mmCIF file of C-alpha atoms and ligand atoms in Angstrom:
data_model
loop_
_atom_site.group_PDB
_atom_site.id
_atom_site.type_symbol
_atom_site.label_atom_id
_atom_site.label_comp_id
_atom_site.label_asym_id
_atom_site.label_seq_id
_atom_site.Cartn_x
_atom_site.Cartn_y
_atom_site.Cartn_z
ATOM 1 C CA UNK Q 1 12.096 -11.554 20.439
ATOM 2 C CA UNK Q 2 10.183 -13.988 18.272
ATOM 3 C CA UNK Q 3 7.055 -12.820 16.508
ATOM 4 C CA UNK Q 4 3.729 -14.459 17.310
ATOM 5 C CA UNK Q 5 1.866 -16.153 14.463
ATOM 6 C CA UNK Q 6 -0.685 -13.366 14.640
ATOM 7 C CA UNK Q 7 2.060 -10.749 14.139
ATOM 8 C CA UNK Q 8 3.673 -12.622 11.241
ATOM 9 C CA UNK Q 9 1.006 -11.410 8.863
ATOM 10 C CA UNK Q 10 2.088 -7.817 9.473
ATOM 11 C CA UNK Q 11 5.650 -8.569 8.410
ATOM 12 C CA UNK Q 12 6.686 -7.290 4.963
ATOM 13 C CA UNK Q 13 7.110 -9.305 1.806
ATOM 14 C CA UNK Q 14 10.714 -9.363 0.528
ATOM 15 C CA UNK Q 15 11.118 -8.668 -3.200
ATOM 16 C CA UNK Q 16 14.408 -8.705 -5.083
ATOM 17 C CA UNK Q 17 15.796 -8.161 -8.535
ATOM 18 C CA UNK Q 18 19.095 -7.404 -10.245
ATOM 19 C CA UNK Q 19 18.144 -3.709 -10.237
ATOM 20 C CA UNK Q 20 15.245 -1.492 -11.282
ATOM 21 C CA UNK Q 21 13.438 -4.028 -13.486
ATOM 22 C CA UNK Q 22 11.777 -5.803 -10.569
ATOM 23 C CA UNK Q 23 9.915 -2.595 -9.847
ATOM 24 C CA UNK Q 24 7.435 -3.801 -12.490
ATOM 25 C CA UNK Q 25 6.703 -6.667 -10.081
ATOM 26 C CA UNK Q 26 6.692 -4.369 -7.024
ATOM 27 C CA UNK Q 27 4.212 -2.146 -8.887
ATOM 28 C CA UNK Q 28 1.826 -5.062 -9.443
ATOM 29 C CA UNK Q 29 2.096 -6.095 -5.788
ATOM 30 C CA UNK Q 30 1.296 -2.516 -4.716
ATOM 31 C CA UNK Q 31 -1.731 -2.455 -7.037
ATOM 32 C CA UNK Q 32 -3.094 -5.912 -6.334
ATOM 33 C CA UNK Q 33 -2.148 -6.312 -2.647
ATOM 34 C CA UNK Q 34 -2.387 -2.765 -1.280
ATOM 35 C CA UNK Q 35 -2.385 -3.926 2.350
ATOM 36 C CA UNK Q 36 0.986 -5.651 2.068
ATOM 37 C CA UNK Q 37 4.208 -4.089 3.281
ATOM 38 C CA UNK Q 38 7.326 -4.634 1.163
ATOM 39 C CA UNK Q 39 11.104 -4.607 1.455
ATOM 40 C CA UNK Q 40 12.626 -4.338 -2.026
ATOM 41 C CA UNK Q 41 16.270 -4.968 -2.849
ATOM 42 C CA UNK Q 42 17.724 -3.999 -6.242
ATOM 43 C CA UNK Q 43 21.227 -5.293 -6.917
ATOM 44 C CA UNK Q 44 22.222 -2.213 -8.920
ATOM 45 C CA UNK Q 45 25.950 -2.775 -8.335
ATOM 46 C CA UNK Q 46 25.943 -6.208 -9.969
ATOM 47 C CA UNK Q 47 23.315 -5.809 -12.713
ATOM 48 C CA UNK Q 48 22.954 -7.371 -15.290
ATOM 49 C CA UNK Q 49 22.221 -10.896 -14.169
ATOM 50 C CA UNK Q 50 21.083 -11.946 -17.639
ATOM 51 C CA UNK Q 51 24.586 -12.628 -18.967
ATOM 52 C CA UNK Q 52 26.076 -14.221 -15.805
ATOM 53 C CA UNK Q 53 26.537 -17.878 -14.911
ATOM 54 C CA UNK Q 54 24.108 -19.990 -12.900
ATOM 55 C CA UNK Q 55 26.646 -20.308 -10.031
ATOM 56 C CA UNK Q 56 27.049 -16.550 -9.760
ATOM 57 C CA UNK Q 57 23.295 -15.926 -9.793
ATOM 58 C CA UNK Q 58 22.794 -18.528 -7.047
ATOM 59 C CA UNK Q 59 25.510 -16.894 -4.925
ATOM 60 C CA UNK Q 60 24.053 -13.399 -5.378
ATOM 61 C CA UNK Q 61 20.506 -14.593 -4.700
ATOM 62 C CA UNK Q 62 21.573 -16.406 -1.528
ATOM 63 C CA UNK Q 63 23.201 -13.228 -0.190
ATOM 64 C CA UNK Q 64 20.111 -11.162 -0.950
ATOM 65 C CA UNK Q 65 17.735 -13.671 0.601
ATOM 66 C CA UNK Q 66 19.821 -13.611 3.803
ATOM 67 C CA UNK Q 67 19.609 -9.824 3.788
ATOM 68 C CA UNK Q 68 15.828 -9.895 3.337
ATOM 69 C CA UNK Q 69 15.421 -12.506 6.061
ATOM 70 C CA UNK Q 70 17.361 -10.171 8.342
ATOM 71 C CA UNK Q 71 14.621 -7.611 7.662
ATOM 72 C CA UNK Q 72 12.056 -10.085 9.015
ATOM 73 C CA UNK Q 73 10.172 -10.754 5.786
ATOM 74 C CA UNK Q 74 7.358 -13.319 5.836
ATOM 75 C CA UNK Q 75 7.731 -14.432 2.202
ATOM 76 C CA UNK Q 76 10.084 -13.804 -0.705
ATOM 77 C CA UNK Q 77 9.340 -12.857 -4.300
ATOM 78 C CA UNK Q 78 12.165 -13.453 -6.764
ATOM 79 C CA UNK Q 79 11.173 -10.680 -9.160
ATOM 80 C CA UNK Q 80 14.053 -11.344 -11.570
ATOM 81 C CA UNK Q 81 13.411 -13.874 -14.337
ATOM 82 C CA UNK Q 82 17.074 -14.880 -14.531
ATOM 83 C CA UNK Q 83 17.283 -15.476 -10.767
ATOM 84 C CA UNK Q 84 13.968 -17.359 -10.911
ATOM 85 C CA UNK Q 85 15.430 -19.538 -13.678
ATOM 86 C CA UNK Q 86 18.768 -20.287 -11.986
ATOM 87 C CA UNK Q 87 18.415 -19.881 -8.224
ATOM 88 C CA UNK Q 88 14.842 -20.375 -7.030
ATOM 89 C CA UNK Q 89 14.661 -24.172 -6.891
ATOM 90 C CA UNK Q 90 18.240 -24.386 -5.604
ATOM 91 C CA UNK Q 91 17.530 -22.074 -2.659
ATOM 92 C CA UNK Q 92 13.975 -23.103 -1.772
ATOM 93 C CA UNK Q 93 15.100 -26.012 0.488
ATOM 94 C CA UNK Q 94 17.272 -23.577 2.506
ATOM 95 C CA UNK Q 95 14.261 -21.457 3.503
ATOM 96 C CA UNK Q 96 11.601 -21.750 6.169
ATOM 97 C CA UNK Q 97 9.378 -19.098 4.594
ATOM 98 C CA UNK Q 98 7.432 -19.314 1.323
ATOM 99 C CA UNK Q 99 9.170 -18.164 -1.853
ATOM 100 C CA UNK Q 100 7.777 -17.515 -5.327
ATOM 101 C CA UNK Q 101 9.432 -16.603 -8.618
ATOM 102 C CA UNK Q 102 8.109 -15.014 -11.789
ATOM 103 C CA UNK Q 103 8.567 -17.897 -14.232
ATOM 104 C CA UNK Q 104 5.924 -20.383 -13.066
ATOM 105 C CA UNK Q 105 3.034 -17.893 -12.868
ATOM 106 C CA UNK Q 106 3.802 -16.512 -16.343
ATOM 107 C CA UNK Q 107 4.335 -19.948 -17.924
ATOM 108 C CA UNK Q 108 1.128 -21.334 -16.434
ATOM 109 C CA UNK Q 109 -1.133 -18.588 -17.743
ATOM 110 C CA UNK Q 110 0.493 -18.754 -21.200
ATOM 111 C CA UNK Q 111 -0.072 -22.533 -21.355
ATOM 112 C CA UNK Q 112 -3.678 -22.115 -20.243
ATOM 113 C CA UNK Q 113 -4.599 -19.296 -22.613
ATOM 114 C CA UNK Q 114 -2.855 -20.190 -25.897
ATOM 115 C CA UNK Q 115 -5.282 -21.404 -28.538
ATOM 116 C CA UNK Q 116 -2.884 -22.697 -31.193
ATOM 117 C CA UNK Q 117 -0.205 -24.003 -28.765
ATOM 118 C CA UNK Q 118 2.538 -21.784 -30.211
ATOM 119 C CA UNK Q 119 4.101 -19.589 -27.531
ATOM 120 C CA UNK Q 120 6.982 -17.136 -27.853
ATOM 121 C CA UNK Q 121 9.265 -16.268 -24.928
ATOM 122 C CA UNK Q 122 11.558 -13.253 -24.825
ATOM 123 C CA UNK Q 123 14.072 -12.773 -22.016
ATOM 124 C CA UNK Q 124 17.734 -12.468 -21.140
ATOM 125 C CA UNK Q 125 20.345 -14.855 -22.533
ATOM 126 C CA UNK Q 126 20.344 -16.669 -19.179
ATOM 127 C CA UNK Q 127 16.587 -17.131 -18.984
ATOM 128 C CA UNK Q 128 16.124 -18.177 -22.613
ATOM 129 C CA UNK Q 129 19.221 -20.412 -22.550
ATOM 130 C CA UNK Q 130 18.009 -22.180 -19.388
ATOM 131 C CA UNK Q 131 14.867 -23.352 -21.262
ATOM 132 C CA UNK Q 132 12.963 -22.890 -18.012
ATOM 133 C CA UNK Q 133 9.906 -21.379 -19.674
ATOM 134 C CA UNK Q 134 9.767 -24.238 -22.205
ATOM 135 C CA UNK Q 135 9.984 -26.876 -19.441
ATOM 136 C CA UNK Q 136 7.416 -25.154 -17.248
ATOM 137 C CA UNK Q 137 4.949 -24.497 -20.089
ATOM 138 C CA UNK Q 138 5.163 -28.179 -21.090
ATOM 139 C CA UNK Q 139 4.300 -29.269 -17.527
ATOM 140 C CA UNK Q 140 0.919 -27.663 -18.206
ATOM 141 C CA UNK Q 141 0.695 -28.262 -21.942
ATOM 142 C CA UNK Q 142 3.000 -31.078 -23.108
ATOM 143 C CA UNK Q 143 2.426 -30.484 -26.828
ATOM 144 C CA UNK Q 144 3.164 -26.739 -26.735
ATOM 145 C CA UNK Q 145 5.646 -25.374 -29.243
ATOM 146 C CA UNK Q 146 7.815 -22.820 -27.459
ATOM 147 C CA UNK Q 147 10.065 -20.441 -29.346
ATOM 148 C CA UNK Q 148 12.587 -18.461 -27.282
ATOM 149 C CA UNK Q 149 14.492 -15.337 -28.241
ATOM 150 C CA UNK Q 150 17.041 -13.501 -26.106
ATOM 151 C CA UNK Q 151 16.646 -9.717 -26.439
ATOM 152 C CA UNK Q 152 19.616 -8.315 -24.481
ATOM 153 C CA UNK Q 153 19.396 -4.792 -25.914
ATOM 154 C CA UNK Q 154 15.954 -4.194 -24.418
ATOM 155 C CA UNK Q 155 17.295 -3.795 -20.861
ATOM 156 C CA UNK Q 156 19.607 -0.805 -21.551
ATOM 157 C CA UNK Q 157 17.004 0.788 -23.833
ATOM 158 C CA UNK Q 158 14.396 0.661 -21.070
ATOM 159 C CA UNK Q 159 16.863 1.957 -18.487
ATOM 160 C CA UNK Q 160 17.635 4.837 -20.850
ATOM 161 C CA UNK Q 161 13.906 5.619 -20.878
ATOM 162 C CA UNK Q 162 13.627 5.018 -24.642
ATOM 163 C CA UNK Q 163 10.393 3.088 -24.395
ATOM 164 C CA UNK Q 164 8.884 4.222 -27.705
ATOM 165 C CA UNK Q 165 11.958 5.668 -29.399
ATOM 166 C CA UNK Q 166 12.424 4.807 -33.115
ATOM 167 C CA UNK Q 167 15.671 3.005 -32.195
ATOM 168 C CA UNK Q 168 13.802 0.777 -29.759
ATOM 169 C CA UNK Q 169 11.125 0.077 -32.382
ATOM 170 C CA UNK Q 170 13.848 -0.870 -34.898
ATOM 171 C CA UNK Q 171 15.583 -3.176 -32.399
ATOM 172 C CA UNK Q 172 12.253 -4.764 -31.443
ATOM 173 C CA UNK Q 173 11.355 -5.347 -35.094
ATOM 174 C CA UNK Q 174 14.604 -7.268 -35.592
ATOM 175 C CA UNK Q 175 14.161 -9.359 -32.458
ATOM 176 C CA UNK Q 176 10.514 -10.147 -33.157
ATOM 177 C CA UNK Q 177 10.846 -10.906 -36.879
ATOM 178 C CA UNK Q 178 11.159 -14.666 -36.299
ATOM 179 C CA UNK Q 179 7.945 -14.697 -34.247
ATOM 180 C CA UNK Q 180 5.934 -13.044 -36.995
ATOM 181 C CA UNK Q 181 6.658 -15.952 -39.345
ATOM 182 C CA UNK Q 182 6.087 -18.658 -36.716
ATOM 183 C CA UNK Q 183 2.435 -17.866 -36.007
ATOM 184 C CA UNK Q 184 2.602 -17.568 -32.208
ATOM 185 C CA UNK Q 185 -0.613 -16.426 -30.533
ATOM 186 C CA UNK Q 186 1.025 -15.749 -27.131
ATOM 187 C CA UNK Q 187 4.245 -13.980 -26.144
ATOM 188 C CA UNK Q 188 5.665 -14.099 -22.618
ATOM 189 C CA UNK Q 189 7.533 -10.924 -21.685
ATOM 190 C CA UNK Q 190 10.026 -12.998 -19.681
ATOM 191 C CA UNK Q 191 12.242 -10.240 -18.333
ATOM 192 C CA UNK Q 192 11.418 -7.642 -15.713
ATOM 193 C CA UNK Q 193 11.960 -4.684 -18.037
ATOM 194 C CA UNK Q 194 9.873 -5.842 -20.982
ATOM 195 C CA UNK Q 195 6.380 -4.997 -19.679
ATOM 196 C CA UNK Q 196 7.499 -1.365 -19.993
ATOM 197 C CA UNK Q 197 7.822 -2.001 -23.757
ATOM 198 C CA UNK Q 198 4.324 -3.449 -24.029
ATOM 199 C CA UNK Q 199 2.948 -0.848 -26.431
ATOM 200 C CA UNK Q 200 6.031 -1.074 -28.696
ATOM 201 C CA UNK Q 201 5.729 -4.871 -28.770
ATOM 202 C CA UNK Q 202 1.974 -4.631 -29.356
ATOM 203 C CA UNK Q 203 2.535 -2.215 -32.264
ATOM 204 C CA UNK Q 204 4.809 -4.744 -33.985
ATOM 205 C CA UNK Q 205 2.965 -7.992 -33.228
ATOM 206 C CA UNK Q 206 -0.580 -6.640 -33.586
ATOM 207 C CA UNK Q 207 -3.693 -7.276 -31.533
ATOM 208 C CA UNK Q 208 -3.889 -11.018 -32.216
ATOM 209 C CA UNK Q 209 -0.887 -11.952 -30.066
ATOM 210 C CA UNK Q 210 -1.639 -12.149 -26.348
ATOM 211 C CA UNK Q 211 1.165 -10.499 -24.333
ATOM 212 C CA UNK Q 212 1.703 -12.240 -20.978
ATOM 213 C CA UNK Q 213 3.157 -10.119 -18.180
ATOM 214 C CA UNK Q 214 4.645 -12.462 -15.529
ATOM 215 C CA UNK Q 215 4.709 -9.533 -13.076
ATOM 216 C CA UNK Q 216 0.915 -9.390 -13.065
ATOM 217 C CA UNK Q 217 0.573 -13.146 -12.704
ATOM 218 C CA UNK Q 218 3.192 -13.227 -9.920
ATOM 219 C CA UNK Q 219 1.244 -10.731 -7.816
ATOM 220 C CA UNK Q 220 -1.794 -13.003 -8.208
ATOM 221 C CA UNK Q 221 0.361 -15.982 -7.229
ATOM 222 C CA UNK Q 222 1.686 -14.137 -4.178
ATOM 223 C CA UNK Q 223 -1.856 -13.407 -3.039
ATOM 224 C CA UNK Q 224 -2.714 -17.103 -3.264
ATOM 225 C CA UNK Q 225 0.514 -18.086 -1.475
ATOM 226 C CA UNK Q 226 -0.047 -15.684 1.432
ATOM 227 C CA UNK Q 227 -3.607 -16.911 1.783
ATOM 228 C CA UNK Q 228 -2.417 -20.557 1.795
ATOM 229 C CA UNK Q 229 -0.016 -19.792 4.675
ATOM 230 C CA UNK Q 230 -2.526 -17.525 6.523
ATOM 231 C CA UNK Q 231 -0.108 -14.621 6.068
ATOM 232 C CA UNK Q 232 -2.348 -12.033 4.389
ATOM 233 C CA UNK Q 233 -2.062 -8.607 5.965
ATOM 234 C CA UNK Q 234 -5.514 -7.417 7.042
ATOM 235 C CA UNK Q 235 -4.407 -3.782 7.148
ATOM 236 C CA UNK Q 236 -3.639 -3.569 10.875
ATOM 237 C CA UNK Q 237 -0.472 -1.957 12.305
ATOM 238 C CA UNK Q 238 -0.627 0.946 9.848
ATOM 239 C CA UNK Q 239 2.029 2.734 11.914
ATOM 240 C CA UNK Q 240 4.710 0.478 10.398
ATOM 241 C CA UNK Q 241 6.390 1.811 7.273
ATOM 242 C CA UNK Q 242 4.807 0.260 4.217
ATOM 243 C CA UNK Q 243 7.614 0.235 1.678
ATOM 244 C CA UNK Q 244 11.394 0.151 2.086
ATOM 245 C CA UNK Q 245 13.873 0.151 -0.781
ATOM 246 C CA UNK Q 246 17.514 -0.952 -0.664
ATOM 247 C CA UNK Q 247 20.108 -1.014 -3.429
ATOM 248 C CA UNK Q 248 23.761 -1.979 -3.771
ATOM 249 C CA UNK Q 249 24.703 1.127 -5.834
ATOM 250 C CA UNK Q 250 23.400 4.323 -7.475
ATOM 251 C CA UNK Q 251 20.591 4.954 -4.995
ATOM 252 C CA UNK Q 252 19.512 8.296 -6.456
ATOM 253 C CA UNK Q 253 19.210 6.916 -9.984
ATOM 254 C CA UNK Q 254 17.179 4.008 -8.651
ATOM 255 C CA UNK Q 255 14.874 6.377 -6.774
ATOM 256 C CA UNK Q 256 14.244 8.455 -9.882
ATOM 257 C CA UNK Q 257 13.431 5.381 -11.966
ATOM 258 C CA UNK Q 258 11.159 4.062 -9.214
ATOM 259 C CA UNK Q 259 9.289 7.345 -9.050
ATOM 260 C CA UNK Q 260 8.725 7.244 -12.810
ATOM 261 C CA UNK Q 261 6.903 3.900 -12.723
ATOM 262 C CA UNK Q 262 5.502 3.225 -9.227
ATOM 263 C CA UNK Q 263 2.004 4.272 -8.193
ATOM 264 C CA UNK Q 264 3.417 6.046 -5.118
ATOM 265 C CA UNK Q 265 6.344 8.377 -4.461
ATOM 266 C CA UNK Q 266 9.350 6.827 -2.709
ATOM 267 C CA UNK Q 267 11.412 9.100 -0.504
ATOM 268 C CA UNK Q 268 14.659 7.201 -0.491
ATOM 269 C CA UNK Q 269 16.505 4.076 -1.511
ATOM 270 C CA UNK Q 270 19.106 3.070 1.066
ATOM 271 C CA UNK Q 271 22.531 1.943 -0.047
ATOM 272 C CA UNK Q 272 23.824 -1.265 1.508
ATOM 273 C CA UNK Q 273 26.907 -3.443 0.997
ATOM 274 C CA UNK Q 274 25.379 -6.782 0.147
ATOM 275 C CA UNK Q 275 28.690 -8.695 0.090
ATOM 276 C CA UNK Q 276 29.407 -7.938 3.765
HETATM 277 N N1 DGL M 1 15.987 -8.575 -14.059
HETATM 278 C C1 DGL M 1 16.545 -9.318 -15.170
HETATM 279 C C2 DGL M 1 15.581 -10.421 -15.586
HETATM 280 O O1 DGL M 1 14.378 -10.322 -15.416
HETATM 281 C C3 DGL M 1 16.861 -8.412 -16.332
HETATM 282 C C4 DGL M 1 18.059 -7.508 -16.128
HETATM 283 C C5 DGL M 1 19.356 -8.268 -15.930
HETATM 284 O O2 DGL M 1 19.888 -8.868 -16.877
HETATM 285 O O3 DGL M 1 19.811 -8.265 -14.792
HETATM 286 O O4 DGL M 1 15.994 -11.421 -16.084
#
């Protein structure tokens, strides 16, 4: 049975990531758009995406988007920076619902707020190598100097829960050393996990560097997108479940991580076979 336009606004938003990292985006959506329902998929069986090829990321993202569409979502948020870099523009023409990634919102605010035009970007090898942040920042600020640095060790350190551990501080100091000499005034935390390292990064870079969290900006962008398409949930149909979580592996571990960072308790993450 097809949904009426009026009912469409009560449909959930689909959010996906390579695993737990996208929960930083889910968290911002919960905080900033508390009326919205959400179906989250974390590809915990195939994480990390950051070291995989563009073709593989497109294939994975296509499968996940089909899964989310099967759940009747009204819009899709690509919460993963690597998938936003490689798959978003490729898959957009295949969709009849709005889709938003994390790169554009983060790049735009960095370009608009930098004072000296020197912007650092940290992310996975895939995201930094794609140069997507550089290209997108320059659409807003053509003379910006953008310095990228892949920080692959941050993801396992965050997943281990070592957010402020001396080892993490040491690793961060090494990664960030080049930025300290280059005089950036803005740093984009261009990977889902990095906002969880904010205070460690702040401790190394000091108060003068503005840390941009694309998760925060993406939630703002989603709000604007839903409003543009008249899809904002007005809080009706409260009987429908608000949040559903699906993963491709290690559901219990995912649930525990989710409950350590989300503003609400999740009861379960359901395991699904995304390849089927
Ligand atoms: N979610 C990924 C990203 O934001 C980080 C983890 C991974 O490499 O899959 O790019």
